[in-house]
Tab-separated table of C-alpha atoms in Angstrom:
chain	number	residue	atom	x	y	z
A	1	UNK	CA	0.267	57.969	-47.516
A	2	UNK	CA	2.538	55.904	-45.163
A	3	UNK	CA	6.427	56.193	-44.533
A	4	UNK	CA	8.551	52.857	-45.244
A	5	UNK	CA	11.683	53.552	-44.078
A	6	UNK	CA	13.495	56.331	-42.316
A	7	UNK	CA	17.684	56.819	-41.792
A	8	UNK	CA	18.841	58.917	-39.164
A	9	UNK	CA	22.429	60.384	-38.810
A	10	UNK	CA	23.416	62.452	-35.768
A	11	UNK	CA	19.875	63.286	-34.563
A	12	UNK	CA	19.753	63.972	-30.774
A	13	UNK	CA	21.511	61.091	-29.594
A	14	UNK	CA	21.193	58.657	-32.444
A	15	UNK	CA	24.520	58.352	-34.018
A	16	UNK	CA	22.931	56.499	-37.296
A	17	UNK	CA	20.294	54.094	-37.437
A	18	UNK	CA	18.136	52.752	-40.340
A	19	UNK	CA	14.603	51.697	-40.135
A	20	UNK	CA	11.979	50.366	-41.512
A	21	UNK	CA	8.102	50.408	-40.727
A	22	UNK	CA	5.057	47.914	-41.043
A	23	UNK	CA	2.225	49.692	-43.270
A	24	UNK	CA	-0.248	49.435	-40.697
A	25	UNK	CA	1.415	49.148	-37.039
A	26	UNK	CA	4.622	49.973	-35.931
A	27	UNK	CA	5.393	49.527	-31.643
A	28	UNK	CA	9.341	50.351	-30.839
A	29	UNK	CA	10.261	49.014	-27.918
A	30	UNK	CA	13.749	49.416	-25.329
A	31	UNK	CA	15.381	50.900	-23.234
A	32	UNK	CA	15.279	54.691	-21.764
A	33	UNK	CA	17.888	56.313	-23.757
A	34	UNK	CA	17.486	53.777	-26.273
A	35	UNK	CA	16.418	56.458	-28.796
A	36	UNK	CA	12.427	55.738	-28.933
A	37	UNK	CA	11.117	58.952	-28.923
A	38	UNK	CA	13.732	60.090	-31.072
A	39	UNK	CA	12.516	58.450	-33.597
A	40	UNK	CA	9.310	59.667	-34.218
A	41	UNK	CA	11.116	63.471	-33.496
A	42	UNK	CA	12.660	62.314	-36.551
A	43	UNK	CA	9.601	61.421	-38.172
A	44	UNK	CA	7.467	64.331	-37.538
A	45	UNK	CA	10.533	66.562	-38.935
A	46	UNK	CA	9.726	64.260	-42.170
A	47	UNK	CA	6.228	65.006	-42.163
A	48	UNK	CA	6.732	68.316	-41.895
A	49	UNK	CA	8.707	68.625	-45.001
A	50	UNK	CA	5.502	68.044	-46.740
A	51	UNK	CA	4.014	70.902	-44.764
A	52	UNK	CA	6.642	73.346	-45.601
A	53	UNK	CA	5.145	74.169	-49.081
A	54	UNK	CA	1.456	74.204	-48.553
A	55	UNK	CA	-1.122	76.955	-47.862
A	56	UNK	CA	-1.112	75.644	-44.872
A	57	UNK	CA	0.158	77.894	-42.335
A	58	UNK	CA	0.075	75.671	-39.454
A	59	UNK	CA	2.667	73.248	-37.965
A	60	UNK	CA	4.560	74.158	-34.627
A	61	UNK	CA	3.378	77.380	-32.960
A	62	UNK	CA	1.731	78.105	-35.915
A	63	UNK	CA	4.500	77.576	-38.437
A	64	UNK	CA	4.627	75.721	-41.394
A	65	UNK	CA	7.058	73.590	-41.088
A	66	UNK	CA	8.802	71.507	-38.443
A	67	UNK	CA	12.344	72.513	-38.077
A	68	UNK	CA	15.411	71.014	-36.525
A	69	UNK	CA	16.399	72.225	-33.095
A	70	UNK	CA	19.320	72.894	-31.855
A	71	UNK	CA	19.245	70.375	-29.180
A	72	UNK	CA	18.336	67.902	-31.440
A	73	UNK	CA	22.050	68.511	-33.333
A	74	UNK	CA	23.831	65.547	-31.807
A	75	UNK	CA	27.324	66.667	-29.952
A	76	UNK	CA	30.119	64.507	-29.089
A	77	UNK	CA	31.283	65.969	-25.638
A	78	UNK	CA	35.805	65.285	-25.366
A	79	UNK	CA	35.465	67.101	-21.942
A	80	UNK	CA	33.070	69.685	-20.683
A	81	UNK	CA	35.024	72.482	-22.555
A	82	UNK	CA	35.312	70.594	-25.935
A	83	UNK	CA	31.948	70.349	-27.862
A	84	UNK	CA	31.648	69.552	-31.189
A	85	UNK	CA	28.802	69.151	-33.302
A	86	UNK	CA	27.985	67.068	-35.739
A	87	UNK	CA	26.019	66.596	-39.235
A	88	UNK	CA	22.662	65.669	-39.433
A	89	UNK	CA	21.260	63.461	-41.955
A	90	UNK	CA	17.728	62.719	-42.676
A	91	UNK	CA	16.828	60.472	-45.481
A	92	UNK	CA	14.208	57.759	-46.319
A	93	UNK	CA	10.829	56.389	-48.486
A	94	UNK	CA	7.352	57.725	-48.457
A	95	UNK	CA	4.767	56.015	-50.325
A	96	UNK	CA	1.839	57.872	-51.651
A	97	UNK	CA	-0.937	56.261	-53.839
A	98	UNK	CA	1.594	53.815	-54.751
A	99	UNK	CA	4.228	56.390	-56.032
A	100	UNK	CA	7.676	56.141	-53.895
A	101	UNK	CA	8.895	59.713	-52.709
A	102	UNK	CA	12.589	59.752	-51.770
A	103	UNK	CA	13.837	62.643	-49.889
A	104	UNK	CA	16.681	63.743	-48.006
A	105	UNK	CA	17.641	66.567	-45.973
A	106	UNK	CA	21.329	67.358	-44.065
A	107	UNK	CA	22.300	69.971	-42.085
A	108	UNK	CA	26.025	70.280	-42.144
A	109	UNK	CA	27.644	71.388	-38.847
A	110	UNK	CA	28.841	74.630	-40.642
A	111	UNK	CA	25.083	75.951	-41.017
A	112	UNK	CA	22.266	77.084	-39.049
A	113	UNK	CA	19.106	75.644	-41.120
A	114	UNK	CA	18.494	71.844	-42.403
A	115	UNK	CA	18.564	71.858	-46.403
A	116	UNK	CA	15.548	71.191	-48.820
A	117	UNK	CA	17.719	70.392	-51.447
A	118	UNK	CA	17.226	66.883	-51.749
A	119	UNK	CA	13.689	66.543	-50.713
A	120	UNK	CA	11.956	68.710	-53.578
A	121	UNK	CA	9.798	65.880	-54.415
A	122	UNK	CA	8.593	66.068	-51.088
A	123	UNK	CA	7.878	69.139	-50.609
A	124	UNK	CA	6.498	69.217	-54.011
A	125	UNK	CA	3.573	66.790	-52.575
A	126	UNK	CA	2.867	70.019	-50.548
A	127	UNK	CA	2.182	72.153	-53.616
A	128	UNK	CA	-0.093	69.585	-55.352
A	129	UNK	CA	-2.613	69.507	-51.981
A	130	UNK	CA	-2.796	73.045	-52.259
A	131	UNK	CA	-3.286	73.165	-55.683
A	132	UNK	CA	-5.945	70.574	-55.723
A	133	UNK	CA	-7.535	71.040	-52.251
A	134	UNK	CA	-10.858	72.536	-54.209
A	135	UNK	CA	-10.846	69.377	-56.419
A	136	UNK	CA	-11.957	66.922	-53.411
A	137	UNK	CA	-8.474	65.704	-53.337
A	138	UNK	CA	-7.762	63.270	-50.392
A	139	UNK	CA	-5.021	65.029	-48.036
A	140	UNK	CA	-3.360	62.386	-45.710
A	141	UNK	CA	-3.300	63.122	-42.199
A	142	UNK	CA	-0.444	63.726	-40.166
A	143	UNK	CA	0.200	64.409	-36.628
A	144	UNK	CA	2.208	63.598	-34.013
A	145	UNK	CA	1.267	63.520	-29.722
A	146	UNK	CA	3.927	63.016	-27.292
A	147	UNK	CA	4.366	62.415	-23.991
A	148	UNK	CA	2.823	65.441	-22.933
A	149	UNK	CA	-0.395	65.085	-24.796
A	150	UNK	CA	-2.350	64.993	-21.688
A	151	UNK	CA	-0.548	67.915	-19.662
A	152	UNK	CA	-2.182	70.446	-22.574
A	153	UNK	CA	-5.447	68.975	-21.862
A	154	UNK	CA	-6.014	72.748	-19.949
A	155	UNK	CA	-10.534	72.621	-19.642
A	156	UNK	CA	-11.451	76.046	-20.884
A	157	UNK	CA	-14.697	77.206	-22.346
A	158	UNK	CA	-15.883	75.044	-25.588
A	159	UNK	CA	-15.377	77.664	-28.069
A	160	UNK	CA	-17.674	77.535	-31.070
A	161	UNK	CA	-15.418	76.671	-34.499
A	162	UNK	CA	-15.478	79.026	-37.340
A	163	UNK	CA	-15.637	78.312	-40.717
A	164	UNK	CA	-12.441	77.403	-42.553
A	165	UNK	CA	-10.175	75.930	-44.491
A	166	UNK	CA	-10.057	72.258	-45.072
A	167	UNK	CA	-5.999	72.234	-43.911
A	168	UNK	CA	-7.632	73.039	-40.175
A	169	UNK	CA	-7.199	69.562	-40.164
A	170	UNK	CA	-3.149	70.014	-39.705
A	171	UNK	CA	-3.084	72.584	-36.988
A	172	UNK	CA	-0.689	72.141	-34.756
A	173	UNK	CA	-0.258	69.037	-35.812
A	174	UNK	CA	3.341	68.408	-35.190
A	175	UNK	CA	3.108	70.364	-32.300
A	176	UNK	CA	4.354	67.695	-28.977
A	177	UNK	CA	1.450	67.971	-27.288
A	178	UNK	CA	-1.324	68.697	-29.866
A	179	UNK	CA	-4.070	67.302	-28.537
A	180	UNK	CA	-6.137	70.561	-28.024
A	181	UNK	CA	-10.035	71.327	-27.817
A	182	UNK	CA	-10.283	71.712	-31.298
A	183	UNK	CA	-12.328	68.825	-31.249
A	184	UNK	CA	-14.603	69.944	-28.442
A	185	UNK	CA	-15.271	73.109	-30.625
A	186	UNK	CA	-16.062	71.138	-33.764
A	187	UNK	CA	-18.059	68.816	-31.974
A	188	UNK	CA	-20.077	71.277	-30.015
A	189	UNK	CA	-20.461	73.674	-33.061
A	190	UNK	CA	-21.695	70.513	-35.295
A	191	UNK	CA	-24.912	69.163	-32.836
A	192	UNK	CA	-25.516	73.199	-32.267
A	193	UNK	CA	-26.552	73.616	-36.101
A	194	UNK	CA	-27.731	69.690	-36.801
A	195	UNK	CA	-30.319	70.730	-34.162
A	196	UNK	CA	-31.012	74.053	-34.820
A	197	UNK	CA	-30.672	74.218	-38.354
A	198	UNK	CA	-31.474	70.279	-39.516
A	199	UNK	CA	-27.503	70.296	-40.814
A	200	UNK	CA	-26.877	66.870	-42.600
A	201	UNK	CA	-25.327	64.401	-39.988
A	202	UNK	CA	-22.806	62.359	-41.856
A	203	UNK	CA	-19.622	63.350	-40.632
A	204	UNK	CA	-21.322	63.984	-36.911
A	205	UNK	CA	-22.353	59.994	-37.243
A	206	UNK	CA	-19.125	58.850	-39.078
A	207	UNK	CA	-17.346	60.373	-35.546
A	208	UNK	CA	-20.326	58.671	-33.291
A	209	UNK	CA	-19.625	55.296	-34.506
A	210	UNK	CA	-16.097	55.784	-34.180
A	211	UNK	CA	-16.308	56.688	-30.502
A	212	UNK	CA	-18.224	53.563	-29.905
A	213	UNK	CA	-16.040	51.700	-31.908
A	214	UNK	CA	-12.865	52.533	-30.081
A	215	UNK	CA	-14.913	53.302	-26.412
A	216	UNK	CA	-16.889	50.382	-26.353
A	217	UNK	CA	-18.158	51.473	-22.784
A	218	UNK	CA	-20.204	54.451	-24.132
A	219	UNK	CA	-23.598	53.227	-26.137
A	220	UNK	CA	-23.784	57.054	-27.254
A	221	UNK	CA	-22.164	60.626	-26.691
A	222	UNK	CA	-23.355	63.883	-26.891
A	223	UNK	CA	-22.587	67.648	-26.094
A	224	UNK	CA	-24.202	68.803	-23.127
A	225	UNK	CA	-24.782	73.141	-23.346
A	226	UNK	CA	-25.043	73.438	-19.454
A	227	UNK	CA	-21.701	71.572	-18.489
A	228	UNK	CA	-20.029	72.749	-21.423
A	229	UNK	CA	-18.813	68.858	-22.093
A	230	UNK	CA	-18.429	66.263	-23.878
A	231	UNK	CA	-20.913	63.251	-22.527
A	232	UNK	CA	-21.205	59.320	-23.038
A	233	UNK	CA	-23.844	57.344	-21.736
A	234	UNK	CA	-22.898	53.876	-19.952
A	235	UNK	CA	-24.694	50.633	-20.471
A	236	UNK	CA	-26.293	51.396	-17.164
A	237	UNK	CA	-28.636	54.595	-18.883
A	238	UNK	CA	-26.454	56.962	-16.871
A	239	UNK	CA	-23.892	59.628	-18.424
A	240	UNK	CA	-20.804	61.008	-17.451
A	241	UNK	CA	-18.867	63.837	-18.682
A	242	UNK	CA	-15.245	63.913	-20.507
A	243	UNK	CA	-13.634	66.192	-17.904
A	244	UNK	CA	-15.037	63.097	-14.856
A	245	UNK	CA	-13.442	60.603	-16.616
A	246	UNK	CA	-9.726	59.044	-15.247
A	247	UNK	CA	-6.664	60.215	-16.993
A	248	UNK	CA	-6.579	56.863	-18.755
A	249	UNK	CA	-10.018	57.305	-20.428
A	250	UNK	CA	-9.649	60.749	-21.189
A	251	UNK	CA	-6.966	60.232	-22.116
A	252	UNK	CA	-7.748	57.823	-25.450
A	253	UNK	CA	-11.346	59.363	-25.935
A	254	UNK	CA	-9.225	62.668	-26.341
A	255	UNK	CA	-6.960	60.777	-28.503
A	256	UNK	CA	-8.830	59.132	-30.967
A	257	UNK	CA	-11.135	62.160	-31.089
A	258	UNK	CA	-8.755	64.193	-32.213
A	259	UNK	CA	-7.519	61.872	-35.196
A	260	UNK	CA	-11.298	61.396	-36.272
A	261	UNK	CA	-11.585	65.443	-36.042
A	262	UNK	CA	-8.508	65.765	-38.803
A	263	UNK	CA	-9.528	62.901	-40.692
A	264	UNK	CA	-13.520	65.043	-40.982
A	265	UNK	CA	-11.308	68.139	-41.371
A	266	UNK	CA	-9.039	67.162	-43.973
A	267	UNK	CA	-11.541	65.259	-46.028
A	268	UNK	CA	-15.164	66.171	-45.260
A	269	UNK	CA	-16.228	64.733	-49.208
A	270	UNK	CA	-15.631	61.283	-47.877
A	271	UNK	CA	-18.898	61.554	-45.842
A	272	UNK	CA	-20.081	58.653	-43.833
A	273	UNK	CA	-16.460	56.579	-44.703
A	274	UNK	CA	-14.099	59.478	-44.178
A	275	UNK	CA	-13.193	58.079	-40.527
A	276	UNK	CA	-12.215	54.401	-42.387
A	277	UNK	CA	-11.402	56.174	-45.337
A	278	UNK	CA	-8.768	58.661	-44.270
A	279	UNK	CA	-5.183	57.989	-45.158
A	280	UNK	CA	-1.799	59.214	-43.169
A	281	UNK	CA	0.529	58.785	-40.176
A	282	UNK	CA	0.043	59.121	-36.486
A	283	UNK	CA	2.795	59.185	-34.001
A	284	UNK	CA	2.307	58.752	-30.228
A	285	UNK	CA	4.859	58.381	-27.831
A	286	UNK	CA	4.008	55.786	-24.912
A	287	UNK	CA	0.690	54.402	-26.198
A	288	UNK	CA	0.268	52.765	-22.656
A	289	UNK	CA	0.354	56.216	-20.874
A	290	UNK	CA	-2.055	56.306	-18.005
A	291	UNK	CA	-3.887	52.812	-19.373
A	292	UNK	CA	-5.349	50.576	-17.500
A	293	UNK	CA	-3.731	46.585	-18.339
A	294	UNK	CA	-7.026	45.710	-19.544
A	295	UNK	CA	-6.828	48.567	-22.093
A	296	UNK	CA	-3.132	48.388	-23.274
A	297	UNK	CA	-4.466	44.813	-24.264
A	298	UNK	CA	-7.342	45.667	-26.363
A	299	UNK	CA	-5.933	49.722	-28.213
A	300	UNK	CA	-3.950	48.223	-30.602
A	301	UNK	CA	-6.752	46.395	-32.041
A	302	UNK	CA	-9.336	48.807	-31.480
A	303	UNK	CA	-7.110	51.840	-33.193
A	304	UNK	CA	-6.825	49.223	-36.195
A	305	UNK	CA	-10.416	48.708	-36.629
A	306	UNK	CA	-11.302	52.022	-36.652
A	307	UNK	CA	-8.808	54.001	-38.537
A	308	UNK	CA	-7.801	50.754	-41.036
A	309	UNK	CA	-6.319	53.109	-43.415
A	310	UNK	CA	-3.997	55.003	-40.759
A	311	UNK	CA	-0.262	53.861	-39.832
A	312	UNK	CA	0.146	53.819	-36.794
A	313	UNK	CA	4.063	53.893	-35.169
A	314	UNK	CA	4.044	54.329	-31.626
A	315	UNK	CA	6.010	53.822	-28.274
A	316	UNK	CA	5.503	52.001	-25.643
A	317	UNK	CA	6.641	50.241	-21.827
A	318	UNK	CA	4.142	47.730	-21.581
A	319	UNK	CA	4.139	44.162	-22.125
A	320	UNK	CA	0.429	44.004	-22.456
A	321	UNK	CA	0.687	46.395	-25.421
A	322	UNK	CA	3.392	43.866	-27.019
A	323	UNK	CA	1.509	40.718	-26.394
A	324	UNK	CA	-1.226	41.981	-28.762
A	325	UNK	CA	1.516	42.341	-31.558
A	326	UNK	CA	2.815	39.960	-34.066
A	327	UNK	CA	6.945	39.789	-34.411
A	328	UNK	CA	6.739	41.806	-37.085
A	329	UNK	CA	4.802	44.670	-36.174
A	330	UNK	CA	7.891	45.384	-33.442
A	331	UNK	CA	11.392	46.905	-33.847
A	332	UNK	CA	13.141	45.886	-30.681
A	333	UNK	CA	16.252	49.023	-30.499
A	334	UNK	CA	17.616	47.187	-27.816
A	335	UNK	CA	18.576	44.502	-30.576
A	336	UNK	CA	16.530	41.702	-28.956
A	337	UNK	CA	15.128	38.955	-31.548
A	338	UNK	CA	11.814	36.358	-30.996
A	339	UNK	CA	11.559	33.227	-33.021
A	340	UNK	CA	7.843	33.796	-31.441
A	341	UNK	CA	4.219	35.600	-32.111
A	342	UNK	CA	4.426	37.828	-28.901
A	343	UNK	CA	0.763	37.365	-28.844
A	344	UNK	CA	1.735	33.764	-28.738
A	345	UNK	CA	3.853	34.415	-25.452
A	346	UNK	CA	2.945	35.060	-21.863
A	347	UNK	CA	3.362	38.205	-20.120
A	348	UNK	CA	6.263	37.075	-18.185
A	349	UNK	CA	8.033	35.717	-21.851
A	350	UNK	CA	7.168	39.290	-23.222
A	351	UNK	CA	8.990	41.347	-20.214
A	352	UNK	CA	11.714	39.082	-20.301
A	353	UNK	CA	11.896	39.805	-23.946
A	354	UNK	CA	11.725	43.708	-23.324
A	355	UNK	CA	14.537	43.551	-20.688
A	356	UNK	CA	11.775	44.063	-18.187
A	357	UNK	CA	13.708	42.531	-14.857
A	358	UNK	CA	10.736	42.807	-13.040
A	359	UNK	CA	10.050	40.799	-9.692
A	360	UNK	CA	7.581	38.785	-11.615
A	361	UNK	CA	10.025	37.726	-14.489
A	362	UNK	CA	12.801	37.217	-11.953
A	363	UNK	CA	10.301	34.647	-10.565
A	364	UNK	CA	9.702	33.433	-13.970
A	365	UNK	CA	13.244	32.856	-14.252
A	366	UNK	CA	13.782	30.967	-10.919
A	367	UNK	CA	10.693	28.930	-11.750
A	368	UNK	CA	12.152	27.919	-15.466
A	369	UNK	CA	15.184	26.461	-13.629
A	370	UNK	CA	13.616	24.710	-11.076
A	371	UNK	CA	11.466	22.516	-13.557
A	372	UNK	CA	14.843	22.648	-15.741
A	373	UNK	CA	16.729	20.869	-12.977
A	374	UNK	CA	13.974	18.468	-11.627
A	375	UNK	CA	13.058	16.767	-14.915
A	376	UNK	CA	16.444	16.407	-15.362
A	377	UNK	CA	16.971	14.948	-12.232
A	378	UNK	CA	13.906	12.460	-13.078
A	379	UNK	CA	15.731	11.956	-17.211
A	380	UNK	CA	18.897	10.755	-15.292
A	381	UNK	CA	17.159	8.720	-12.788
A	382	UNK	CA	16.658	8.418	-9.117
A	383	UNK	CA	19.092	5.892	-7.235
A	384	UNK	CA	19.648	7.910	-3.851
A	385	UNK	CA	18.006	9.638	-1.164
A	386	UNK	CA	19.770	12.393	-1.919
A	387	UNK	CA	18.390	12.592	-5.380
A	388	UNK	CA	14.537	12.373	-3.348
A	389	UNK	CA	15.781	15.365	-1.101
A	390	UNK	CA	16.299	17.298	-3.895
A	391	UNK	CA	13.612	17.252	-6.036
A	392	UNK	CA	11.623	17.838	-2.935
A	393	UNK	CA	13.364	20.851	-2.611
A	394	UNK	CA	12.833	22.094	-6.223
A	395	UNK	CA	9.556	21.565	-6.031
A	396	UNK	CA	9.015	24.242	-3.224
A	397	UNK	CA	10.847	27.004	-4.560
A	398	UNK	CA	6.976	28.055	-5.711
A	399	UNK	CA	3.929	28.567	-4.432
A	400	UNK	CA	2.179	28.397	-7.667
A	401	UNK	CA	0.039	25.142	-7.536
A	402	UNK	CA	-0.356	24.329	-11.000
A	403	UNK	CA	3.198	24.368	-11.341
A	404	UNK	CA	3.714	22.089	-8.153
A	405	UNK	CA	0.960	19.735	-10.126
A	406	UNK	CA	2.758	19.729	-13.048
A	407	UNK	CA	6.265	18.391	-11.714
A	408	UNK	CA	4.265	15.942	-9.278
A	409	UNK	CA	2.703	14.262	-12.111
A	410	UNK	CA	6.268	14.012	-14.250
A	411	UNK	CA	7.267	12.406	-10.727
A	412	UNK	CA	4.933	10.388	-10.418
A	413	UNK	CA	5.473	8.832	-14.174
A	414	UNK	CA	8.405	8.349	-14.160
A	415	UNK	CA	8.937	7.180	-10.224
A	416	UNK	CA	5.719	5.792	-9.346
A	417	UNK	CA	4.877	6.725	-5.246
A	418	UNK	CA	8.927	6.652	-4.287
C-alpha cells in the first residue's frame, strides 16, 4: 500500500495543488505557511477513507474515520465581515498490491459533511480487510504523528495489554499526536508471559532487532518491573531507562516503536519478518524535531533500513535531513529546483537551497563572491597596484584558511611572488 499522488482544492490554506510522492521517501520542504503540514492533514483524511468502512472502530478519538474540520474549509476573507467559504476537493492514486485505487471526495460549500461518493473503491478496500482479517491477510499500516507527538508522551503506569483484535494496530492512528504507551503495554505484557509462560519470541525479537537497528547506541533493551520502563543497555554494560533519555532520543525510540508495535499488531502471521515485511504509510510532521545534527543525518537512512517496505512522507527544517536525500526524494513548495544530489551538496548549498538565510549561508554568499571577483581579477590580469590592493583585500574578507590557501595558490600561478 503506498499513495502516488494526491490533489488538493481549498484545504486549509491550499488553494489547489497537485502532488506526487516517491514510493519509498518523501521530505517536503519550505516555508512556514508554505502549506507543509497541510499536506499530510490532507493525507491522513485519505487514509482515513479506508478506515471509514472497517470493523475497525478506531481513528480520531476513537472514531472511524478521519473527517474534515471546519477550520480546515479554506475561506477567502473580502473584509473581516465578509467570509466566504469555499469547496473542498480531495482526489488522487493509491496503489495496493499493484492495483491503482482512484478516489475522490468534495465537500461543496452548501454542506456540512465531505462526500464518499466518488471514493467507493476506497472505502471498499476497508470492507475486504475486514472480511479477510481471519484469512492472514496483510493490512497496511497507516498512521500519522504530528508536531505534537512528543507533548502526549504523559509517563503513567505501564498498563498490561489485553487481548484483541488484530485492527489494535490502527488505534488512534490518525489521531495528531498518536504516539501513546500502547507500545509500553505490549512490550511489557509480551517479556511478562515469554518469561513466565515460555511464550514464543518471534515478534518480541523481530521488535529487538529493530530497536538496535534504528538505535544503534543500545546493544539490547528490556522491560524493567521495578521502574516500570522501558531499558537499553549502552556499549559501556550500563542501562538507562526511556523516561532518562533527552527529548531527542525519546523522542525516535518512541517513534519507531510505535510503527514496529502496528506493524506486530496488524500482522502478527508475518513472524520474525513482519517488522521488514509490513506494508503502509507513515506521516510525521518535522522529522528533525528535537534531533540532534548528528541524528537528522543518519534517520532517513536508518527508518529505510528498517521498515524497507514503509513510505515514508515527512516534514522537515533541517538541512542535515536534506543532505541525506537525493533530488528526487524532495518536493520543494517553495518552487525551488537543484540540477544537484543534495547529498552531493554542502550544508551551506542545502540552506541556501531551502531559503535558509542563515548567518552561515550569508557568509557562504559573501565568500562565493569574493573568490568570484579575485579570479577574475587574476583571468583579466594584473597591470596596477591597484589591481594588488584589491585582491589583497578580497582575500581577507574570511577567516577560513583553506579558503585563503586556495586563492593564494591561484595567485601565485598565475602571478608568480608579485
Amino acid at each position: 500500500m503506498r499513495v502516488k499522488r494526491i490533489n488538493i482544492k481549498n484545504f486549509k490554506g491550499i488553494e489547489s495543488k497537485a502532488l506526487q510522492f516517491d514510493p519509498s521517501f518523501t521530505v517536503l520542504i519550505g516555508d512556514n505557511a508554505s502549506g507543509k503540514s497541510s499536506i499530510l492533514d490532507a493525507l491522513s483524511v485519505s487514509m482515513g477513507t479506508i478506515l471509514m468502512k472497517t470493523r475497525a472502530s478506531f481513528g480520531i478519538n476513537g472514531r472511524k474515520t478521519r473527517t474534515l474540520l471546519k477550520e480546515e474549509i479554506r475561506k477567502i476573507m473580502m473584509s473581516p465581515e465578509n467570509i466566504e467559504y469555499t469547496d473542498v476537493e480531495l482526489s488522487g492514486e493509491f496503489i495496493y498490491e499493484e492495483r491503482i485505487i482512484n478516489w475522490r471526495r468534495t465537500q461543496p460549500r452548501t454542506s456540512k459533511r465531505l462526500s464518499y461518493g466518488d471514493a467507493k473503491d476506497l472505502t471498499d478496500l476497508g470492507v475486504l480487510f475486514s472480511e479477510q482479517i481471519e484469512k492472514n491477510i496483510n493490512l497496511p499500516l497507516m498512521v500519522y504523528y504530528s508536531t505534537a507527538r512528543l507533548a502526549s508522551e504523559i509517563q503513567e503506569e505501564i498498563a498490561y495489554e489485553k487481548i484483541g483484535s488484530r485492527f489494535e494496530g490502527y488505534h488512534a492512528c490518525l489521531d495528531p499526536k498518536s504516539i501513546k504507551q500502547n507500545f509500553l503495554s505490549w512490550f511489557k505484557t509480551f517479556e511478562d508471559a515469554a518469561l513466565k509462560f515460555d511464550k514464543d519470541r518471534t515478534l518480541y525479537n523481530s521488535y529487538i532487532e529493530m530497536l538496535k537497528l534504528v538505535i544503534k547506541e543500545w546493544y539490547d533493551v528490556k522491560f524493567h518491573w521495578g521502574l516500570d520502563d522501558m531499558v537499553g543497555k549502552l556499549s559501556d554494560g550500563t542501562w538507562l531507562p526511556l523516561s532518562n533519555l533527552s527529548d531527542g532520543y525519546r523522542s525516535m525510540v518512541s517513534l519507531v516503536s510505535d510503527i514496529a508495535y502496528r506493524a506486530i499488531k496488524l500482522n502478527p502471521h508475518l513472524g520474525i519478518e513482519v517488522v521488514r515485511e509490513t506494508a503502509g504509510i507513515v506521516l510525521i510532521d518535522e522529522l528533525d524535531i528535537h534531533l540532534h545534527p548528528t541524528w537528522q543525518q543518519r534517520i532517513v537512512a536508518n527508518l529505510k533500513s528498517a521498515f524497507p517496505k514503509i513510505q515514508f512522507i515527512v516534514t522537515t527544517h533541517s538541512p542535515f535531513i536534506v543532505q541525506s536525500l537525493k533530488s528526487h526524494e524532495i518536493i520543494n513548495l517553495d518552487g525551488k529546483l537543484t540540477d544537484q544530489h543534495p547529498d552531493s551538496m554542502s550544508i551551506e548549498q542545502n540552506a541556501i537551497f531551502m531559503g535558509v538565510e542563515s548567518k552561515n549561508s550569508i557568509l557562504f554568499n559573501e565568500k562565493e563572491k569574493a573568490a568570484f571577483d579575485y579570479l577574475n581579477i587574476l583571468k583579466e590580469g594584473v597591470v596596477n597596484e591597484s589591481d594588488i590592493e584589491k585582491l589583497d583585500k578580497l582575500i581577507e574578507t574570511t577567516s577560513d584558511p583553506v579558503f585563503k590557501a586556495k586563492l593564494k595558490l591561484e595567485r601565485l600561478a598565475k602571478l608568480g611572488n608579485q
